[in-house]
PDB file of C-alpha atoms in Angstrom:
ATOM      1  CA  MET A  29       0.000   0.000   0.000  1.00 76.00           C
ATOM      2  CA  SER A  30       1.326   3.446  -0.868  1.00 82.00           C
ATOM      3  CA  ALA A  31       1.957   6.124   1.756  1.00 88.00           C
ATOM      4  CA  ALA A  32      -1.034   8.319   2.597  1.00 91.00           C
ATOM      5  CA  LYS A  33      -1.236  11.500   0.557  1.00 94.00           C
ATOM      6  CA  ALA A  34      -3.509  14.545   0.598  1.00 95.00           C
ATOM      7  CA  ALA A  35      -6.625  13.964  -1.468  1.00 95.00           C
ATOM      8  CA  THR A  36      -6.600  15.366  -5.001  1.00 95.00           C
ATOM      9  CA  PRO A  37      -9.571  16.565  -7.080  1.00 97.00           C
ATOM     10  CA  GLU A  38      -9.431  13.196  -8.884  1.00 95.00           C
ATOM     11  CA  VAL A  39      -9.767  11.336  -5.566  1.00 96.00           C
ATOM     12  CA  GLN A  40     -12.675  13.596  -4.550  1.00 97.00           C
ATOM     13  CA  ALA A  41     -14.356  12.681  -7.840  1.00 97.00           C
ATOM     14  CA  ILE A  42     -13.903   8.960  -7.066  1.00 96.00           C
ATOM     15  CA  ALA A  43     -15.406   9.451  -3.596  1.00 97.00           C
ATOM     16  CA  ASP A  44     -18.314  11.414  -5.058  1.00 97.00           C
ATOM     17  CA  LYS A  45     -19.051   8.624  -7.551  1.00 96.00           C
ATOM     18  CA  VAL A  46     -19.360   5.972  -4.818  1.00 96.00           C
ATOM     19  CA  LYS A  47     -21.188   8.227  -2.312  1.00 96.00           C
ATOM     20  CA  PRO A  48     -24.635   6.879  -3.377  1.00 96.00           C
ATOM     21  CA  GLN A  49     -23.383   3.306  -2.829  1.00 94.00           C
ATOM     22  CA  LEU A  50     -22.154   4.230   0.662  1.00 95.00           C
ATOM     23  CA  GLU A  51     -25.379   6.035   1.564  1.00 95.00           C
ATOM     24  CA  GLU A  52     -27.410   3.014   0.488  1.00 94.00           C
ATOM     25  CA  GLN A  53     -25.222   0.504   2.342  1.00 93.00           C
ATOM     26  CA  ALA A  54     -24.877   2.615   5.504  1.00 91.00           C
ATOM     27  CA  ASN A  55     -28.522   3.735   5.344  1.00 93.00           C
ATOM     28  CA  ARG A  56     -27.416   7.321   5.967  1.00 92.00           C
ATOM     29  CA  LYS A  57     -27.249  10.563   3.979  1.00 94.00           C
ATOM     30  CA  TYR A  58     -24.105  12.683   4.119  1.00 93.00           C
ATOM     31  CA  SER A  59     -24.343  16.428   3.481  1.00 92.00           C
ATOM     32  CA  LEU A  60     -20.580  16.879   4.024  1.00 95.00           C
ATOM     33  CA  PHE A  61     -18.447  14.489   1.971  1.00 96.00           C
ATOM     34  CA  LYS A  62     -14.866  15.752   1.692  1.00 97.00           C
ATOM     35  CA  ALA A  63     -11.999  13.441   0.774  1.00 97.00           C
ATOM     36  CA  VAL A  64      -8.999  14.412   2.914  1.00 97.00           C
ATOM     37  CA  GLU A  65      -6.380  11.734   2.228  1.00 97.00           C
ATOM     38  CA  PHE A  66      -5.905   8.490   0.356  1.00 97.00           C
ATOM     39  CA  THR A  67      -3.630   5.569  -0.367  1.00 95.00           C
ATOM     40  CA  THR A  68      -3.636   3.086  -3.215  1.00 93.00           C
ATOM     41  CA  GLN A  69      -2.926  -0.608  -3.593  1.00 90.00           C
ATOM     42  CA  ALA A  70      -2.342  -2.206  -6.984  1.00 88.00           C
ATOM     43  CA  GLY A  71      -3.669  -5.647  -7.821  1.00 81.00           C
ATOM     44  CA  GLN A  72      -6.449  -6.652 -10.179  1.00 82.00           C
ATOM     45  CA  GLY A  73      -7.112  -2.971 -10.781  1.00 88.00           C
ATOM     46  CA  THR A  74      -6.434  -0.306  -8.176  1.00 91.00           C
ATOM     47  CA  ASN A  75      -7.860  -0.203  -4.657  1.00 92.00           C
ATOM     48  CA  TYR A  76      -8.267   3.306  -3.307  1.00 95.00           C
ATOM     49  CA  PHE A  77      -8.464   3.705   0.470  1.00 97.00           C
ATOM     50  CA  ILE A  78      -9.963   7.145   1.040  1.00 97.00           C
ATOM     51  CA  LYS A  79     -10.539   9.043   4.291  1.00 97.00           C
ATOM     52  CA  VAL A  80     -13.678  11.175   3.915  1.00 97.00           C
ATOM     53  CA  GLN A  81     -14.859  13.847   6.350  1.00 96.00           C
ATOM     54  CA  VAL A  82     -18.620  13.504   6.871  1.00 94.00           C
ATOM     55  CA  ASP A  83     -19.070  15.823   9.869  1.00 90.00           C
ATOM     56  CA  ASN A  84     -16.910  18.149  12.002  1.00 89.00           C
ATOM     57  CA  ASP A  85     -15.122  15.307  13.823  1.00 89.00           C
ATOM     58  CA  ASP A  86     -16.574  12.300  11.999  1.00 92.00           C
ATOM     59  CA  PHE A  87     -14.793  10.460   9.207  1.00 95.00           C
ATOM     60  CA  VAL A  88     -15.461   7.394   7.067  1.00 95.00           C
ATOM     61  CA  HIS A  89     -12.826   5.205   5.417  1.00 97.00           C
ATOM     62  CA  LEU A  90     -13.746   3.892   1.966  1.00 97.00           C
ATOM     63  CA  ARG A  91     -12.258   1.055  -0.083  1.00 96.00           C
ATOM     64  CA  VAL A  92     -13.002   1.649  -3.760  1.00 96.00           C
ATOM     65  CA  LEU A  93     -12.008  -0.669  -6.615  1.00 94.00           C
ATOM     66  CA  GLU A  94     -11.110   0.843  -9.964  1.00 92.00           C
ATOM     67  CA  SER A  95     -11.101  -2.121 -12.352  1.00 90.00           C
ATOM     68  CA  PRO A  96      -8.536  -2.321 -15.168  1.00 85.00           C
ATOM     69  CA  PRO A  97      -9.594  -0.164 -18.157  1.00 81.00           C
ATOM     70  CA  HIS A  98     -10.124  -3.170 -20.449  1.00 85.00           C
ATOM     71  CA  GLU A  99     -12.838  -4.521 -18.110  1.00 87.00           C
ATOM     72  CA  ASN A 100     -14.927  -1.351 -18.583  1.00 86.00           C
ATOM     73  CA  LYS A 101     -16.554  -1.631 -15.116  1.00 89.00           C
ATOM     74  CA  PRO A 102     -17.771   1.255 -12.948  1.00 88.00           C
ATOM     75  CA  LEU A 103     -16.072   2.191  -9.686  1.00 93.00           C
ATOM     76  CA  ALA A 104     -17.197  -0.154  -6.920  1.00 93.00           C
ATOM     77  CA  LEU A 105     -17.382   0.497  -3.190  1.00 96.00           C
ATOM     78  CA  GLN A 106     -15.757  -2.652  -1.781  1.00 94.00           C
ATOM     79  CA  GLY A 107     -16.028  -1.729   1.892  1.00 95.00           C
ATOM     80  CA  TYR A 108     -16.219   1.076   4.403  1.00 96.00           C
ATOM     81  CA  GLN A 109     -15.520   1.837   8.055  1.00 95.00           C
ATOM     82  CA  THR A 110     -17.532   4.394  10.011  1.00 91.00           C
ATOM     83  CA  ASP A 111     -16.910   6.238  13.299  1.00 91.00           C
ATOM     84  CA  LYS A 112     -13.355   7.165  12.368  1.00 95.00           C
ATOM     85  CA  SER A 113     -11.489  10.242  13.595  1.00 92.00           C
ATOM     86  CA  LYS A 114      -9.143  12.600  11.763  1.00 91.00           C
ATOM     87  CA  GLY A 115      -6.138  10.919  13.377  1.00 92.00           C
ATOM     88  CA  ASP A 116      -7.078   7.355  12.402  1.00 92.00           C
ATOM     89  CA  LYS A 117      -4.632   5.942   9.861  1.00 92.00           C
ATOM     90  CA  LEU A 118      -5.846   4.420   6.624  1.00 92.00           C
ATOM     91  CA  THR A 119      -5.234   0.664   6.636  1.00 86.00           C
ATOM     92  CA  VAL A 120      -6.058  -2.247   4.374  1.00 84.00           C
ATOM     93  CA  PHE A 121      -9.492  -3.649   5.225  1.00 88.00           C
TER      94      PHE A 121
END
């Protein structure tokens, strides 16, 4: 897994694309949804681990799979962790 880096506009766009999947799975709506940092892990495609701020002191960690381009699949939310804080490190889950 790569070292954590500050989120880029591209990473925010990835988070925004899977936000509806998260809201459906978590049965919760998020008015604030700001990607703050991320790491990546290469494999069969790229796994993005993204820390997203969803309230003042409330964060969610997302695991998003970007399939290889030849598979032509949409981004998929592979997992998430709620009740995280700003200081919680992104880990493989």
